[in-house]
CSV table of C-alpha atoms and ligand atoms in Angstrom, one decimal:
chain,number,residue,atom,x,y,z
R,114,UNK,CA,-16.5,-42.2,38.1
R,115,UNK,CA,-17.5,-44.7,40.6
R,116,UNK,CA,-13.8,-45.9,42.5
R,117,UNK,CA,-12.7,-49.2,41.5
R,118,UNK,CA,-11.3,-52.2,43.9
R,119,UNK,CA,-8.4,-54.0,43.7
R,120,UNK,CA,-6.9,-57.7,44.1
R,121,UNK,CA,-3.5,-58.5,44.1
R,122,UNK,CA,-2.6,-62.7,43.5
R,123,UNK,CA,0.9,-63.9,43.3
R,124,UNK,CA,3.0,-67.1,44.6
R,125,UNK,CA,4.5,-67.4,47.8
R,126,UNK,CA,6.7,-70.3,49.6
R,127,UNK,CA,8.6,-71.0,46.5
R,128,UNK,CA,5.8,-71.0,44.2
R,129,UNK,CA,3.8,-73.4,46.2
R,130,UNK,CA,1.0,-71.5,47.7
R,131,UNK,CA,-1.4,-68.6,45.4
R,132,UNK,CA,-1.9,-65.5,47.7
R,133,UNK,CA,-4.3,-63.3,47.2
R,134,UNK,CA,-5.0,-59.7,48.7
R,135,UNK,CA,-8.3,-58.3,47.7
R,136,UNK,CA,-9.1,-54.5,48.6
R,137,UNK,CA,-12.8,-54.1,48.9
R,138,UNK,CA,-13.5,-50.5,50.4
R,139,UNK,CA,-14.9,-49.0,47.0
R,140,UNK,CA,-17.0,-52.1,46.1
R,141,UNK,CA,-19.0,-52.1,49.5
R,142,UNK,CA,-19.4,-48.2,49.4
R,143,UNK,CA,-21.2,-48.5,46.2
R,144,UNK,CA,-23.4,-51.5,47.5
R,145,UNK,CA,-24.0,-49.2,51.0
R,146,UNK,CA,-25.1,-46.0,48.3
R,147,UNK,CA,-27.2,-48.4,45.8
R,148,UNK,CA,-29.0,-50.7,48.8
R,149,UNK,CA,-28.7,-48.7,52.1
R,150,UNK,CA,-27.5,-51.1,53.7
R,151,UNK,CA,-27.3,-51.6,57.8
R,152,UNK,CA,-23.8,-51.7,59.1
R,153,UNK,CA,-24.0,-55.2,59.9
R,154,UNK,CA,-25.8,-55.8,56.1
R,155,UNK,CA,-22.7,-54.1,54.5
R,156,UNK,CA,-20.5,-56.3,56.5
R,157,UNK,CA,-22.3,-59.3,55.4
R,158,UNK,CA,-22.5,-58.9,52.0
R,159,UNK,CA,-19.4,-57.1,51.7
R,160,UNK,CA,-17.2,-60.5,52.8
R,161,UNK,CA,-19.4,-62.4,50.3
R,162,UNK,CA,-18.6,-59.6,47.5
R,163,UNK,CA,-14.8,-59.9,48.4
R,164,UNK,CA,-15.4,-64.2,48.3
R,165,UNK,CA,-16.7,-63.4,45.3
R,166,UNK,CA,-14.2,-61.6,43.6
R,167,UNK,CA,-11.4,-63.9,44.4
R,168,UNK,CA,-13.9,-66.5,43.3
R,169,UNK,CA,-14.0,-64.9,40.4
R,170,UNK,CA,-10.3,-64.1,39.6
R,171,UNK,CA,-9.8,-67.7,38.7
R,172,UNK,CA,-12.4,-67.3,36.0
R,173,UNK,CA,-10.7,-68.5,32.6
R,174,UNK,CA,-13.0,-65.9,30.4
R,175,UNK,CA,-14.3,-62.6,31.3
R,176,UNK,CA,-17.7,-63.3,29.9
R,177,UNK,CA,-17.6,-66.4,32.3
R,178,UNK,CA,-19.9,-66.1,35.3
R,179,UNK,CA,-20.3,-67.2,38.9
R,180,UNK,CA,-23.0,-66.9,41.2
R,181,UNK,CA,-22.4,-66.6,45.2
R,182,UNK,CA,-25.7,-67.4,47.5
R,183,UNK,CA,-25.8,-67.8,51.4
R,184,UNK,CA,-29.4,-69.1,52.5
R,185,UNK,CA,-29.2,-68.9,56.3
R,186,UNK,CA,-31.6,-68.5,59.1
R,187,UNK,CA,-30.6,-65.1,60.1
R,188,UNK,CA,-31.9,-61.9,60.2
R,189,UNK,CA,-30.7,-60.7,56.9
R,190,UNK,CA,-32.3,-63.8,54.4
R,191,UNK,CA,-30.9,-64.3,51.5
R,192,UNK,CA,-27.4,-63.1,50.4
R,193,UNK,CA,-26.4,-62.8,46.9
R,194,UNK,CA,-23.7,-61.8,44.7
R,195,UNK,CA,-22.8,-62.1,41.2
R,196,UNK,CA,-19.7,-61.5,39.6
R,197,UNK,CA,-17.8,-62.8,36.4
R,198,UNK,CA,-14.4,-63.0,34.5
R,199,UNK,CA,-13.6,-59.5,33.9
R,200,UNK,CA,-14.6,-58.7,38.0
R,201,UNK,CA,-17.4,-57.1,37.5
R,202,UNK,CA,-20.0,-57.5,40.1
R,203,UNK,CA,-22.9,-57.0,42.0
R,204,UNK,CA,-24.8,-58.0,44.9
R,205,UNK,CA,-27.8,-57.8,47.1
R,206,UNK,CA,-29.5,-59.0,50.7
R,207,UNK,CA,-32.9,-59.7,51.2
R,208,UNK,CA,-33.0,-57.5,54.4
R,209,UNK,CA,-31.0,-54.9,53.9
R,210,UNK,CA,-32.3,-52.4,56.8
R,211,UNK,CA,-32.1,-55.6,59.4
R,212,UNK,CA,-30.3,-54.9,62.2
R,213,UNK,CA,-28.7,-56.0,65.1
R,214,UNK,CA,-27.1,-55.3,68.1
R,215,UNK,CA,-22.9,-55.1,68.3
R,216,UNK,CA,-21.5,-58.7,70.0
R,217,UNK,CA,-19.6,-58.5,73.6
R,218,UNK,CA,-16.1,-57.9,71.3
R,219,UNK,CA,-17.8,-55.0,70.1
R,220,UNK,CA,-18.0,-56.3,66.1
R,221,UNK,CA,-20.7,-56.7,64.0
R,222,UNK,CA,-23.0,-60.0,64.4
R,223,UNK,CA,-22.3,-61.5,60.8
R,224,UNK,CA,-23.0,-64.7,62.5
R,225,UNK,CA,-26.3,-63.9,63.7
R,226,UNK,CA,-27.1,-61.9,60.2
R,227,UNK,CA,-26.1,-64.1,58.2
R,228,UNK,CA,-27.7,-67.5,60.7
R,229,UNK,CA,-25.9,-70.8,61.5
R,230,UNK,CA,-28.0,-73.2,59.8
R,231,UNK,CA,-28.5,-72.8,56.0
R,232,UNK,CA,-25.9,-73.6,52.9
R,233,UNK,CA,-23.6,-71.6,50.6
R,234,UNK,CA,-23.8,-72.4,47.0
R,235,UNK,CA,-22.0,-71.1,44.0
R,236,UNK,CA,-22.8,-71.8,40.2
R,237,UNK,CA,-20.2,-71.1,38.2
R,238,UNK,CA,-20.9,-71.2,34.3
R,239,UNK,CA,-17.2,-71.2,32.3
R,240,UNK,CA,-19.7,-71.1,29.5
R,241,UNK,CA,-18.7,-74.7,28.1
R,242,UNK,CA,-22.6,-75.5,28.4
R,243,UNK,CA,-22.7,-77.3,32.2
R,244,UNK,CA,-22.6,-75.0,34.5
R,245,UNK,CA,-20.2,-76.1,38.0
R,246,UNK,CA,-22.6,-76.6,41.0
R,247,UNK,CA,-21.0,-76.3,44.9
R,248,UNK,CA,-23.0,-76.4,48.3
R,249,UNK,CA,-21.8,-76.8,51.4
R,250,UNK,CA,-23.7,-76.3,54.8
R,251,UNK,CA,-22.9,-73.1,56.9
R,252,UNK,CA,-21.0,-73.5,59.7
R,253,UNK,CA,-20.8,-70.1,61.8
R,254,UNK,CA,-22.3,-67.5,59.4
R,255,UNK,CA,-19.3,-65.5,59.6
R,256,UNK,CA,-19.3,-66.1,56.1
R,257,UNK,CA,-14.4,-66.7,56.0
R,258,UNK,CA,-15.0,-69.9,58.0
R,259,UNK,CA,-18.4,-71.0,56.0
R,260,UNK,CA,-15.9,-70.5,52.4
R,261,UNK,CA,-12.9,-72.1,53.9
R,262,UNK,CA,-15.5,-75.0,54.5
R,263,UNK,CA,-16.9,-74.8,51.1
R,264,UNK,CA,-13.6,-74.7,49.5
R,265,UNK,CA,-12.5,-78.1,51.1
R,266,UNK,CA,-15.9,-80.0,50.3
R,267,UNK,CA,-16.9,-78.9,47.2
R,268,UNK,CA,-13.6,-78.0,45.4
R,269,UNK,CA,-11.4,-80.1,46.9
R,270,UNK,CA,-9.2,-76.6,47.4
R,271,UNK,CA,-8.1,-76.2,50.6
R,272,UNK,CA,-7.6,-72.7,51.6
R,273,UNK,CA,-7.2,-70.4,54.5
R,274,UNK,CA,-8.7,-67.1,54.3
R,275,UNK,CA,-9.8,-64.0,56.4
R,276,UNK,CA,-12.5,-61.4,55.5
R,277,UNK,CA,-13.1,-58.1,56.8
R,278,UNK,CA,-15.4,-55.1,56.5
R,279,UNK,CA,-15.4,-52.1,58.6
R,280,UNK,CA,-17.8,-49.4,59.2
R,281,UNK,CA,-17.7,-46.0,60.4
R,282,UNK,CA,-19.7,-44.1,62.1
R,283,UNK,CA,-21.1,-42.6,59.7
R,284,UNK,CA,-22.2,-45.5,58.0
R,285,UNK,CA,-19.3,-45.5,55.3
R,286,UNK,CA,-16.8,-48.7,54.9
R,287,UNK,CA,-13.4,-47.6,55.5
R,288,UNK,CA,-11.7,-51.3,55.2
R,289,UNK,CA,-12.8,-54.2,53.4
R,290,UNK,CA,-11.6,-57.3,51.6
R,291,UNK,CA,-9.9,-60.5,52.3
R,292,UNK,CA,-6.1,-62.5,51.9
R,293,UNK,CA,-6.5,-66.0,50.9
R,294,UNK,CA,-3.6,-68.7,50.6
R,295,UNK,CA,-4.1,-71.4,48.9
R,296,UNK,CA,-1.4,-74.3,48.8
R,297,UNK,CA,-1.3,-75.5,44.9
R,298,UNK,CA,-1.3,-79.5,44.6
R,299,UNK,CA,1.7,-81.4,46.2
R,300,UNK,CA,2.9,-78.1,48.8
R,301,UNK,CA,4.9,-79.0,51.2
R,302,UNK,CA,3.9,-79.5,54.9
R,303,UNK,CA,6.6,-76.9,55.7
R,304,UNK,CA,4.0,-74.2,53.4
R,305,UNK,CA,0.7,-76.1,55.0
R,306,UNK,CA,2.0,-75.6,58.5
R,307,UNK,CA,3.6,-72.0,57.4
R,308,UNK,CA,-0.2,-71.3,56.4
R,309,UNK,CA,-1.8,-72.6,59.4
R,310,UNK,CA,0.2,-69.7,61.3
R,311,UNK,CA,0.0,-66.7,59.1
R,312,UNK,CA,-3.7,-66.4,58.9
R,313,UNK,CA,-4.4,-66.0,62.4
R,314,UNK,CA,-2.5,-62.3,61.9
R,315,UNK,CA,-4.8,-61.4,59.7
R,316,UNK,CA,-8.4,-62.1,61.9
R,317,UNK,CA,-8.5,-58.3,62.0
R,318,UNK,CA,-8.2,-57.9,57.7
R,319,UNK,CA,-10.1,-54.8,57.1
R,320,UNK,CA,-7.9,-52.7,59.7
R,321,UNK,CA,-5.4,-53.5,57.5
R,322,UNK,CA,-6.5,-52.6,54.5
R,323,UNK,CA,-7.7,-49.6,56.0
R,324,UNK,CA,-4.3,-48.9,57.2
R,325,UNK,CA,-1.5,-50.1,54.4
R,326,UNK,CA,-3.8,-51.4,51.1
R,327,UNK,CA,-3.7,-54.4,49.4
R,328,UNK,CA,-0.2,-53.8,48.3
R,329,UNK,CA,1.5,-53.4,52.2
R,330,UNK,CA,0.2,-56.4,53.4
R,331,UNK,CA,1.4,-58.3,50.0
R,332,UNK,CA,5.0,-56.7,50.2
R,333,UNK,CA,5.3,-58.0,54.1
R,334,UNK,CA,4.8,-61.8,53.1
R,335,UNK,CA,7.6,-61.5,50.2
R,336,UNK,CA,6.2,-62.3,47.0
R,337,UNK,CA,8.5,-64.7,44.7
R,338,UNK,CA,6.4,-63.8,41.2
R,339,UNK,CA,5.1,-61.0,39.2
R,340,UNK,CA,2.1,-59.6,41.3
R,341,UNK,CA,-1.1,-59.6,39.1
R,342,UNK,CA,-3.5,-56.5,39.7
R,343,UNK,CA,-6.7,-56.7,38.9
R,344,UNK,CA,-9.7,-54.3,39.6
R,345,UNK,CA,-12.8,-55.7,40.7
R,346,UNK,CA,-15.9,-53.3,40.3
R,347,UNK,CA,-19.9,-52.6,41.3
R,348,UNK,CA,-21.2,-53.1,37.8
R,349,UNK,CA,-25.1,-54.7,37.3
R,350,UNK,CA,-25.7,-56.1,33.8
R,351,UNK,CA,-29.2,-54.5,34.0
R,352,UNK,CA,-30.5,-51.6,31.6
R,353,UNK,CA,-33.3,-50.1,30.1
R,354,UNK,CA,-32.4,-51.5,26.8
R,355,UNK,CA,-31.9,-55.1,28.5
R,356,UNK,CA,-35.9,-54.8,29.8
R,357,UNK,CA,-37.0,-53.0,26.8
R,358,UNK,CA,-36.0,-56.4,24.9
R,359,UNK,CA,-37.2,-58.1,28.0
R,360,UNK,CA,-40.8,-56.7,27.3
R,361,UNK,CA,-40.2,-57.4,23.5
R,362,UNK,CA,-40.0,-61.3,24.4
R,363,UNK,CA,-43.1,-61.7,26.2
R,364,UNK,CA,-45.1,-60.7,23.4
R,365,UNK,CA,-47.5,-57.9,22.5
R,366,UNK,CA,-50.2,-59.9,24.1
R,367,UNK,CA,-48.9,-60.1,27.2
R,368,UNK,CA,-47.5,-56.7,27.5
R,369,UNK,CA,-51.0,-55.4,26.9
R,370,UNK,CA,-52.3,-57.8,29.4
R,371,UNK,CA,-49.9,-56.6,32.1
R,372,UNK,CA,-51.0,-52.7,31.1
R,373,UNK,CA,-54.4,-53.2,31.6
R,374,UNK,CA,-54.2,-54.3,34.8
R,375,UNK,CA,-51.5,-52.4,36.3
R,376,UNK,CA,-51.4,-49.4,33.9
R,377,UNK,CA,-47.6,-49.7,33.7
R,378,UNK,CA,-45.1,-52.0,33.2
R,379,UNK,CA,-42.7,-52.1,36.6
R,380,UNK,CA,-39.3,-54.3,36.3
R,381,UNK,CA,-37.0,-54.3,39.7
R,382,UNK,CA,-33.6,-55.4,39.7
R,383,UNK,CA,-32.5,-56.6,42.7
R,384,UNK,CA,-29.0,-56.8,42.0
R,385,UNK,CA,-28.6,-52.7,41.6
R,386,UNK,CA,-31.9,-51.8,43.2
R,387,UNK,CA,-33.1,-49.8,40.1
R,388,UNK,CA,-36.8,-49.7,39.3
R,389,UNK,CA,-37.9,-49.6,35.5
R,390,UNK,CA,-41.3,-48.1,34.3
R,391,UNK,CA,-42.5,-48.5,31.3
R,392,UNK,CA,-46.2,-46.9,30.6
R,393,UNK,CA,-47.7,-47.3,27.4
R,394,UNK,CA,-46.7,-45.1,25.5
R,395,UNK,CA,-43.1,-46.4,26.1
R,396,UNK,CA,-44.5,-50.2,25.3
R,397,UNK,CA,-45.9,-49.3,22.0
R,398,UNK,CA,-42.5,-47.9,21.4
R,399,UNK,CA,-40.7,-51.4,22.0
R,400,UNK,CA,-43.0,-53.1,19.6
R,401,UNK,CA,-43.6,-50.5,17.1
R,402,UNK,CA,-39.5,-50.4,16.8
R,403,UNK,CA,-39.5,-54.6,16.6
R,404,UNK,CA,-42.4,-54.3,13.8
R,405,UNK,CA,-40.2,-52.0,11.3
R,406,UNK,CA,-37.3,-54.2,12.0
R,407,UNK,CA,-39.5,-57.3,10.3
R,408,UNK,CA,-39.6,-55.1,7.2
S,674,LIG,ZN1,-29.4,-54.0,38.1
């Protein structure tokens, strides 16, 4: 069974600032197996997973959904990740095999994956009918600083936050995840200020995590409530029987349409990177079942 993550939340500075502690290590291996990703790809889309799932964590519903995308003019294009109320999520980058060389600090050029010009935008559907639209503009690429920015522009939420991902040798993530304070409405400038100097111990995050889990770095900044543990996951909505209805919807016109000219039917997800086929024998299937169902 494939490992799950894990994120911690609780309250710190007498109940005025929400910390969160998100362990990342088993999500990013199973986006490294699914998309074979570069180092630096797994790095990038593994701090927008972690974003992600503490994104996510404030999700009211677990059928309730949100919807990550970093558009920037690096190397990688397109970053994507998907998650929703129960922390189940998924992910892709448009250039997965992209690579680039190590910076002068020796760590992995996020920045210049990821690009410094382009936005971040997240769509997050509570499933009341309008879904909750946020862009902001990148401002480094190293994807922490570009959410810190979007949480103070488009939710009005200040927070402080560090993500990490680190990569072995061989490819694997050993460390990944993020902390993220945020002050609740009305803190006190003796938590803001409190803030402003914890989160500069934490620039090297995944070491950490690597080292003493989610749950050591909680216990050293003394939490005041109940610590809530959830378990974020790699999980892709897609399925055979999800296409096979899919296919239903377009019609039997269509379907025959697309079999005549390719002599299958081919469905990609890009989430998981699974490919469907569906020949025609499998087609006439789908509509044969949907015709006895009429009776
Ligand atoms: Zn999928």
């Amino acid at each position: 069974m494939q490992k799950k993550g894990k994120l911690l939340k609780t309250l710190i500075c007498g109940g005025e600032v929400s910390l969160a502690v998100c362990d990342m290590t088993a999500v990013v291996n199973e986006a490294i197996r699914r998309h074979h990703l570069s180092p630096v790809a797994a790095a990038a889309l593994g701090r927008t997973m972690s974003a992600t799932a503490y994104l996510c964590s404030w999700l009211k519903e677990e059928k309730s959904s949100l919807s990550v995308t970093i558009d920037g003019d690096g190397v990688g294009g397109k970053i994507c990740a998907v998650g929703d109320g129960a922390l189940r999520l998924r992910g892709f980058v448009e250039h997965p095999d992209a690579s680039l060389p190590p910076r002068k600090d020796h760590k992995l050029d996020v920045g210049g994956f990821v690009g410094r010009h382009g936005t971040l935008t997240v769509i997050r559907d509570d499933g009341d009918g309008i879904p909750f639209v946020g862009t902001s503009a990148l401002l480094t690429g190293e994807i922490a600083e570009d959410f810190s920015a979007y949480f103070l522009s488009s939710e009005q939420r200040p927070t402080a936050l560090a993500l990490g991902v680190r990569i072995g040798t061989d490819g694997k993530c050993l460390g990944a995840g993020g902390i993220f304070f945020q002050p609740l409405p009305g803190a006190s400038e003796e938590c803001l200020s409190f803030i402003e100097g914890a989160i500069g111990k934490y620039s090297n995050i995944s070491l950490l995590i690597e080292e003493e889990g989610a749950e050591g770095i909680l216990a050293g900044l003394s939490p005041e409530t109940p610590i809530e543990v959830r378990e974020p996951y790699f999980k892709c909505r897609c399925s055979r029987r999800r296409i096979s209805s899919l296919i239903l919807s377009l019609g039997r016109h269509e379907a025959e349409e697309i079999l005549k000219e390719q002599g299958k039917i081919s469905v990609y997800c890009h989430y998981c990177n699974t490919a469907y086929d569906f020949t025609k024998e499998d087609v006439e299937t789908i509509f044969s079942k949907e015709g006895k169902h009429e009776k």
